[in-house]
């Protein structure tokens, strides 16, 4: 008699995404109920404007409804590259947030002839300043942007190395290396 190996149970969100890919509205509602609270919190960490957060949430879940099959049929599922539904959702939301910031900046810029160029801090810089102050905030702001970006994804946003790798479109090894360099630089700055 042959014994069948049991596959570990599929995480609930991945299962729901499979159902959403088949057009199951109830599964989509349940996916939204389970994931929207933490997704909204993560977006609010990066953007204080509730209107933009609401817009990004709407665009994210619309993209999920339309492209759930891309997640289910992609190399993400079961691969070493990534594959969690949460990571996929966050990647979509983060990209939509960047797009919203770009749209906002594009519409808010005065014509070049009307005003001189004023360098404004990036939205992530503003969010970082609001979230982390004092010596730690000053030390963070002295980091190179690529190091700060990795540290922010891993520490402030609470992403795993794999999720940060997907979000930042970097190899996992690069994320780890930059995180180490950022921590060393932070230790020096705070010493």
Coordinates of N, CA and C in Angstrom, one line a residue:
X1 N 0.8 -1.2 0.0 CA 0.0 0.0 0.0 C 0.9 1.2 0.0
X2 N 0.6 2.2 -0.9 CA 1.4 3.4 -1.0 C 0.8 4.5 -0.1
X3 N 1.7 5.1 0.6 CA 1.2 6.2 1.4 C 1.3 7.5 0.6
X4 N 0.3 8.3 0.6 CA 0.3 9.6 0.0 C 0.9 10.6 0.9
X5 N 1.8 11.5 0.4 CA 2.2 12.5 1.2 C 1.2 13.6 1.3
X6 N 0.9 14.1 2.5 CA -0.1 15.2 2.6 C 0.7 16.5 2.3
X7 N 0.0 17.3 1.5 CA 0.6 18.6 1.3 C 0.1 19.5 2.5
X8 N 1.0 20.4 2.9 CA 0.6 21.3 4.0 C -0.6 22.1 3.5
X9 N -1.4 22.5 4.4 CA -2.6 23.3 4.0 C -2.2 24.6 3.5
X10 N -2.9 25.0 2.4 CA -2.7 26.3 1.8 C -3.1 27.4 2.7
X11 N -2.3 28.5 2.8 CA -2.8 29.6 3.6 C -4.1 30.1 3.1
X12 N -4.9 30.6 4.0 CA -6.3 31.0 3.7 C -6.4 32.1 2.6
X13 N -5.5 33.1 2.6 CA -5.5 34.1 1.6 C -5.2 33.6 0.2
X14 N -4.3 32.7 0.2 CA -3.9 32.1 -1.2 C -5.1 31.3 -1.7
X15 N -5.8 30.6 -0.8 CA -7.0 29.8 -1.2 C -8.1 30.8 -1.7
X16 N -8.3 31.9 -1.0 CA -9.3 32.9 -1.4 C -8.9 33.5 -2.7
X17 N -7.6 33.7 -3.0 CA -7.2 34.3 -4.3 C -7.5 33.3 -5.4
X18 N -7.4 32.0 -5.1 CA -7.7 31.0 -6.2 C -9.2 31.1 -6.5
X19 N -10.0 31.3 -5.5 CA -11.5 31.4 -5.7 C -11.8 32.7 -6.4
X20 N -11.1 33.7 -6.0 CA -11.4 35.0 -6.7 C -11.0 34.9 -8.2
X21 N -10.0 34.2 -8.5 CA -9.6 34.0 -9.9 C -10.7 33.4 -10.7
X22 N -11.5 32.5 -10.0 CA -12.6 31.9 -10.6 C -13.9 32.7 -10.6
X23 N -13.8 34.0 -10.1 CA -14.9 34.9 -10.1 C -15.8 34.8 -8.9
X24 N -15.3 34.2 -7.8 CA -16.1 34.0 -6.6 C -16.2 35.3 -5.8
X25 N -17.3 36.0 -5.9 CA -17.5 37.3 -5.2 C -17.4 37.2 -3.7
X26 N -18.0 36.1 -3.1 CA -18.0 35.9 -1.7 C -16.5 35.7 -1.2
X27 N -15.7 35.0 -2.0 CA -14.3 34.9 -1.6 C -13.6 36.2 -1.7
X28 N -13.9 37.0 -2.7 CA -13.3 38.4 -2.7 C -13.7 39.2 -1.5
X29 N -15.0 39.2 -1.1 CA -15.4 39.9 0.1 C -14.7 39.4 1.3
X30 N -14.5 38.1 1.4 CA -13.8 37.6 2.6 C -12.3 38.0 2.5
X31 N -11.7 37.9 1.4 CA -10.3 38.4 1.2 C -10.2 39.8 1.6
X32 N -11.1 40.7 1.2 CA -11.1 42.1 1.6 C -11.2 42.2 3.1
X33 N -12.2 41.5 3.7 CA -12.4 41.6 5.1 C -11.2 41.2 5.9
X34 N -10.4 40.2 5.4 CA -9.2 39.8 6.2 C -8.0 40.6 5.9
X35 N -7.9 41.2 4.8 CA -6.6 41.9 4.4 C -6.7 43.4 4.5
X36 N -7.9 44.0 4.3 CA -7.9 45.5 4.2 C -7.5 46.2 5.5
X37 N -7.7 45.7 6.7 CA -7.3 46.4 7.9 C -5.8 46.6 7.9
X38 N -5.0 45.5 7.7 CA -3.5 45.7 7.8 C -3.0 46.4 6.6
X39 N -3.6 46.3 5.5 CA -3.2 47.0 4.3 C -3.4 48.5 4.5
X40 N -4.5 48.9 5.0 CA -4.8 50.3 5.3 C -3.7 50.9 6.3
X41 N -3.4 50.1 7.3 CA -2.4 50.6 8.3 C -1.1 50.8 7.7
X42 N -0.7 49.8 6.8 CA 0.6 50.0 6.2 C 0.6 51.2 5.2
X43 N -0.4 51.4 4.5 CA -0.5 52.6 3.6 C -0.5 53.9 4.4
X44 N -1.2 53.9 5.6 CA -1.2 55.1 6.4 C 0.2 55.4 7.0
X45 N 1.0 54.4 7.1 CA 2.4 54.6 7.6 C 3.2 55.4 6.6
X46 N 2.8 55.2 5.3 CA 3.5 55.9 4.3 C 2.9 57.2 3.8
X47 N 1.6 57.3 4.1 CA 0.8 58.5 3.6 C -0.2 58.9 4.6
X48 N -0.2 60.2 5.0 CA -1.1 60.7 6.0 C -2.4 61.2 5.3
X49 N -2.5 61.2 4.0 CA -3.7 61.7 3.3 C -4.7 60.6 3.2
X50 N -5.8 60.7 3.9 CA -6.8 59.6 3.9 C -7.4 59.4 2.5
X51 N -7.5 60.5 1.8 CA -8.1 60.4 0.5 C -7.2 59.6 -0.5
X52 N -5.9 59.8 -0.4 CA -5.0 59.0 -1.2 C -5.0 57.5 -0.8
X53 N -5.1 57.3 0.6 CA -5.1 55.9 1.1 C -6.4 55.2 0.6
X54 N -7.5 55.9 0.7 CA -8.8 55.3 0.2 C -8.7 55.0 -1.3
X55 N -8.1 55.9 -2.1 CA -8.0 55.7 -3.5 C -7.1 54.5 -3.8
X56 N -6.0 54.4 -3.1 CA -5.0 53.3 -3.3 C -5.7 52.0 -2.9
X57 N -6.4 52.0 -1.8 CA -7.1 50.8 -1.4 C -8.1 50.3 -2.5
X58 N -8.9 51.3 -3.0 CA -9.8 50.9 -4.1 C -9.1 50.4 -5.3
X59 N -8.1 51.1 -5.8 CA -7.3 50.6 -7.0 C -6.7 49.3 -6.7
X60 N -6.2 49.0 -5.5 CA -5.5 47.8 -5.2 C -6.5 46.6 -5.3
X61 N -7.7 46.8 -4.7 CA -8.6 45.7 -4.7 C -9.3 45.5 -6.1
X62 N -9.4 46.5 -6.8 CA -9.8 46.4 -8.2 C -8.8 45.6 -9.0
X63 N -7.6 45.9 -8.8 CA -6.5 45.2 -9.5 C -6.5 43.7 -9.1
X64 N -6.7 43.4 -7.8 CA -6.8 42.1 -7.3 C -8.0 41.3 -7.9
X65 N -9.1 42.0 -8.0 CA -10.3 41.3 -8.6 C -10.0 41.0 -10.1
X66 N -9.4 41.9 -10.8 CA -9.1 41.7 -12.2 C -7.9 40.8 -12.5
X67 N -6.9 40.7 -11.6 CA -5.7 40.0 -11.9 C -5.4 38.8 -10.9
X68 N -6.4 38.3 -10.2 CA -6.2 37.2 -9.3 C -5.6 36.0 -10.0
X69 N -6.0 35.8 -11.2 CA -5.5 34.7 -12.0 C -4.0 34.8 -12.3
X70 N -3.5 36.1 -12.4 CA -2.1 36.2 -12.6 C -1.3 35.8 -11.4
X71 N -1.9 36.0 -10.2 CA -1.2 35.5 -9.0 C -1.3 34.0 -8.9
X72 N -2.4 33.4 -9.2 CA -2.6 32.0 -9.1 C -1.8 31.3 -10.1
X73 N -1.7 31.8 -11.3 CA -0.9 31.1 -12.4 C 0.5 31.5 -12.5
X74 N 1.0 32.4 -11.6 CA 2.4 32.9 -11.7 C 3.4 32.0 -11.1
X75 N 4.6 32.4 -11.3 CA 5.7 31.7 -10.7 C 5.8 31.9 -9.2
X76 N 5.0 32.9 -8.7 CA 5.0 33.2 -7.3 C 4.5 32.0 -6.5
X77 N 3.5 31.3 -6.9 CA 2.9 30.3 -6.1 C 3.9 29.1 -5.9
X78 N 4.2 28.9 -4.7 CA 5.0 27.8 -4.3 C 6.5 27.9 -4.7
X79 N 6.9 29.1 -5.1 CA 8.3 29.2 -5.5 C 9.1 29.8 -4.4
X80 N 10.4 29.8 -4.6 CA 11.3 30.4 -3.6 C 11.3 31.9 -3.7
X81 N 10.8 32.5 -4.8 CA 10.8 33.9 -5.0 C 9.9 34.7 -4.1
X82 N 8.8 34.1 -3.8 CA 7.8 34.7 -2.9 C 6.6 33.9 -3.0
X83 N 5.5 34.5 -2.8 CA 4.3 33.7 -3.1 C 3.2 34.0 -2.1
X84 N 3.4 34.7 -1.1 CA 2.3 35.0 -0.2 C 1.3 35.9 -0.8
X85 N 0.0 35.7 -0.5 CA -1.0 36.6 -1.0 C -0.8 38.0 -0.4
X86 N -0.4 38.1 0.9 CA -0.1 39.3 1.6 C 1.0 40.1 0.9
X87 N 2.1 39.4 0.5 CA 3.2 40.1 -0.2 C 2.7 40.6 -1.6
X88 N 1.9 39.8 -2.3 CA 1.4 40.2 -3.6 C 0.5 41.4 -3.4
X89 N -0.4 41.4 -2.4 CA -1.3 42.6 -2.2 C -0.5 43.8 -1.9
X90 N 0.5 43.7 -1.0 CA 1.3 44.8 -0.6 C 2.1 45.4 -1.8
X91 N 2.6 44.5 -2.6 CA 3.3 45.0 -3.8 C 2.4 45.8 -4.7
X92 N 1.2 45.3 -4.9 CA 0.2 46.1 -5.7 C -0.1 47.4 -5.1
X93 N -0.4 47.4 -3.8 CA -0.7 48.6 -3.1 C 0.4 49.6 -3.1
X94 N 1.6 49.1 -2.8 CA 2.8 50.0 -2.8 C 3.0 50.7 -4.1
X95 N 2.9 49.9 -5.2 CA 3.0 50.5 -6.5 C 1.9 51.5 -6.8
X96 N 0.7 51.2 -6.4 CA -0.4 52.2 -6.6 C -0.2 53.5 -5.8
X97 N 0.4 53.3 -4.6 CA 0.7 54.5 -3.8 C 1.8 55.4 -4.5
X98 N 2.8 54.7 -5.0 CA 3.8 55.5 -5.7 C 3.2 56.2 -6.9
X99 N 2.3 55.5 -7.6 CA 1.6 56.2 -8.8 C 0.8 57.4 -8.3
X100 N 0.1 57.2 -7.2 CA -0.7 58.3 -6.6 C 0.2 59.5 -6.2
X101 N 1.4 59.2 -5.6 CA 2.3 60.3 -5.3 C 2.8 61.0 -6.6
X102 N 3.0 60.2 -7.6 CA 3.5 60.8 -8.9 C 2.4 61.7 -9.5
X103 N 1.2 61.2 -9.5 CA 0.1 62.0 -10.1 C -0.1 63.3 -9.3
X104 N 0.0 63.1 -8.0 CA -0.2 64.3 -7.1 C 0.9 65.3 -7.4
X105 N 2.1 64.9 -7.5 CA 3.3 65.8 -7.7 C 3.1 66.4 -9.1
X106 N 2.7 65.6 -10.1 CA 2.5 66.1 -11.5 C 1.5 67.2 -11.5
X107 N 0.4 67.1 -10.8 CA -0.7 68.1 -10.9 C -0.4 69.2 -10.0
X108 N 0.5 69.1 -9.0 CA 0.7 70.1 -8.0 C 1.9 71.1 -8.5
X109 N 2.7 70.6 -9.4 CA 3.8 71.4 -9.8 C 3.4 72.7 -10.6
X110 N 3.9 73.8 -10.2 CA 3.6 75.0 -11.0 C 4.4 75.0 -12.3
X111 N 4.0 75.7 -13.3 CA 4.8 75.7 -14.6 C 6.2 76.3 -14.3
X112 N 7.1 75.8 -15.0 CA 8.5 76.2 -14.8 C 8.7 77.7 -14.9
X113 N 8.0 78.3 -15.9 CA 8.2 79.8 -16.0 C 7.5 80.6 -14.9
X114 N 6.5 80.0 -14.3 CA 5.8 80.7 -13.2 C 6.5 80.7 -11.9
X115 N 7.3 79.7 -11.6 CA 8.0 79.6 -10.3 C 9.3 78.9 -10.4
X116 N 10.2 79.2 -9.6 CA 11.5 78.5 -9.6 C 11.3 77.1 -9.0
X117 N 12.2 76.3 -9.3 CA 12.1 74.9 -8.8 C 12.4 74.9 -7.3
X118 N 11.5 74.4 -6.5 CA 11.6 74.2 -5.1 C 11.7 72.7 -4.8
X119 N 12.7 72.3 -4.2 CA 12.9 70.8 -3.9 C 12.1 70.5 -2.6
X120 N 11.1 69.7 -2.8 CA 10.3 69.3 -1.7 C 10.7 67.9 -1.3
X121 N 10.6 67.6 0.0 CA 10.9 66.2 0.4 C 9.9 65.2 -0.2
X122 N 10.4 64.0 -0.5 CA 9.5 63.0 -1.0 C 8.5 62.6 0.0
X123 N 7.4 62.0 -0.4 CA 6.3 61.6 0.5 C 6.8 60.7 1.5
X124 N 7.7 59.7 1.1 CA 8.2 58.8 2.0 C 9.1 59.5 3.1
X125 N 9.8 60.5 2.7 CA 10.6 61.3 3.7 C 9.7 62.0 4.7
X126 N 8.5 62.5 4.2 CA 7.6 63.1 5.1 C 7.0 62.1 6.1
X127 N 6.7 60.9 5.6 CA 6.1 59.9 6.4 C 7.1 59.4 7.4
X128 N 8.4 59.3 7.0 CA 9.5 58.9 7.9 C 9.7 59.9 9.0
X129 N 9.7 61.2 8.6 CA 9.9 62.2 9.6 C 8.7 62.2 10.6
X130 N 7.5 61.9 10.2 CA 6.4 61.9 11.1 C 6.4 60.7 12.0
X131 N 7.0 59.6 11.5 CA 7.0 58.3 12.2 C 8.2 58.2 13.2
X132 N 9.3 58.7 12.8 CA 10.5 58.6 13.6 C 11.2 59.9 13.8
X133 N 11.3 60.3 15.0 CA 11.9 61.6 15.2 C 13.2 61.5 16.1
X134 N 13.7 62.6 16.5 CA 14.8 62.7 17.4 C 16.1 62.2 16.7
X135 N 17.0 61.6 17.5 CA 18.3 61.2 17.0 C 18.2 60.0 16.0
X136 N 17.2 59.1 16.3 CA 17.0 58.0 15.3 C 16.6 58.5 14.0
X137 N 15.6 59.5 14.0 CA 15.1 60.0 12.7 C 16.2 60.8 12.0
X138 N 17.1 61.5 12.7 CA 18.2 62.2 12.1 C 19.2 61.2 11.5
X139 N 19.4 60.1 12.2 CA 20.4 59.1 11.7 C 19.8 58.4 10.5
X140 N 18.5 58.2 10.5 CA 17.8 57.6 9.3 C 17.9 58.5 8.1
X141 N 17.8 59.8 8.3 CA 17.8 60.7 7.2 C 19.2 60.9 6.6
X142 N 20.2 60.5 7.3 CA 21.6 60.6 6.8 C 22.0 59.3 6.0
X143 N 21.2 58.3 6.0 CA 21.4 57.1 5.2 C 21.3 57.4 3.7
X144 N 22.0 56.6 2.9 CA 21.8 56.7 1.5 C 20.4 56.2 1.2
X145 N 19.7 56.8 0.2 CA 18.3 56.4 -0.1 C 18.0 55.0 -0.3
X146 N 18.9 54.2 -0.9 CA 18.7 52.8 -1.1 C 18.8 52.0 0.2
X147 N 19.6 52.5 1.1 CA 19.7 51.8 2.4 C 18.5 52.2 3.3
X148 N 18.1 53.4 3.2 CA 16.9 53.9 4.0 C 15.7 53.1 3.5
X149 N 15.6 53.0 2.2 CA 14.4 52.3 1.6 C 14.3 50.9 2.1
X150 N 15.4 50.2 2.2 CA 15.4 48.8 2.6 C 15.1 48.7 4.1
X151 N 15.7 49.6 4.9 CA 15.5 49.6 6.3 C 14.0 50.0 6.7
X152 N 13.5 50.9 5.9 CA 12.1 51.3 6.1 C 11.1 50.1 5.8
X153 N 11.4 49.4 4.7 CA 10.5 48.3 4.4 C 10.6 47.2 5.4
X154 N 11.8 46.9 5.9 CA 12.0 45.8 6.8 C 11.6 46.1 8.3
X155 N 11.9 47.3 8.7 CA 11.7 47.7 10.1 C 10.4 48.4 10.3
X156 N 10.2 49.5 9.6 CA 9.0 50.3 9.8 C 7.7 49.6 9.2
X157 N 7.9 49.0 8.1 CA 6.7 48.4 7.4 C 6.5 46.9 7.9
X158 N 7.6 46.4 8.5 CA 7.5 45.0 9.0 C 7.4 43.9 8.0
X159 N 8.0 44.2 6.8 CA 8.0 43.2 5.8 C 9.1 42.2 6.0
X160 N 8.9 41.0 5.5 CA 10.0 40.0 5.5 C 11.0 40.4 4.4
X161 N 12.2 39.7 4.4 CA 13.2 40.0 3.4 C 12.6 39.6 2.0
X162 N 11.8 38.5 2.0 CA 11.2 38.1 0.7 C 10.2 39.2 0.2
X163 N 9.3 39.7 1.1 CA 8.4 40.7 0.7 C 9.0 42.0 0.3
X164 N 10.1 42.4 1.0 CA 10.8 43.6 0.7 C 11.5 43.4 -0.7
X165 N 12.0 42.2 -0.9 CA 12.6 41.9 -2.2 C 11.6 42.1 -3.4
X166 N 10.4 41.6 -3.2 CA 9.4 41.7 -4.2 C 9.0 43.1 -4.4
X167 N 8.7 43.8 -3.2 CA 8.3 45.2 -3.3 C 9.3 46.1 -3.9
X168 N 10.6 46.0 -3.6 CA 11.6 46.9 -4.1 C 12.2 46.4 -5.4
X169 N 11.8 45.2 -5.8 CA 12.3 44.6 -7.1 C 13.8 44.5 -7.0
X170 N 14.2 43.9 -5.9 CA 15.7 43.6 -5.7 C 15.8 42.1 -5.3
X171 N 17.0 41.5 -5.6 CA 17.2 40.2 -5.1 C 17.3 40.2 -3.6
X172 N 16.9 39.0 -3.0 CA 16.9 38.9 -1.6 C 18.3 39.2 -1.0
X173 N 19.3 38.7 -1.6 CA 20.7 38.9 -1.1 C 21.0 40.4 -1.1
X174 N 20.5 41.2 -2.1 CA 20.8 42.6 -2.1 C 20.0 43.3 -0.9
X175 N 18.8 42.8 -0.6 CA 18.0 43.4 0.5 C 18.8 43.1 1.8
X176 N 19.3 41.9 2.0 CA 20.0 41.6 3.2 C 21.3 42.4 3.3
X177 N 22.0 42.5 2.2 CA 23.3 43.3 2.3 C 23.0 44.8 2.6
X178 N 22.0 45.4 2.0 CA 21.7 46.8 2.3 C 21.2 46.9 3.7
X179 N 20.4 46.0 4.2 CA 19.9 46.1 5.6 C 21.1 46.0 6.5
X180 N 22.1 45.2 6.3 CA 23.2 45.1 7.1 C 24.0 46.4 7.1
X181 N 24.2 46.9 5.9 CA 25.0 48.2 5.7 C 24.2 49.3 6.4
X182 N 22.9 49.3 6.3 CA 22.1 50.4 7.0 C 22.2 50.3 8.5
X183 N 22.2 49.1 9.0 CA 22.3 48.9 10.5 C 23.6 49.4 11.0
X184 N 24.7 49.0 10.3 CA 26.0 49.5 10.7 C 26.1 51.0 10.6
X185 N 25.6 51.6 9.6 CA 25.6 53.0 9.5 C 24.8 53.7 10.6
X186 N 23.7 53.1 11.0 CA 22.8 53.6 12.0 C 23.6 53.5 13.4
X187 N 24.3 52.4 13.6 CA 25.0 52.3 14.9 C 26.1 53.3 15.0
X188 N 26.8 53.6 13.8 CA 27.8 54.6 13.8 C 27.2 56.0 14.1
X189 N 26.1 56.3 13.5 CA 25.5 57.6 13.6 C 24.9 57.8 15.0
X190 N 24.5 56.8 15.7 CA 23.9 56.9 17.0 C 25.0 56.7 18.1
X191 N 26.2 56.4 17.8 CA 27.2 56.1 18.8 C 27.8 57.4 19.4

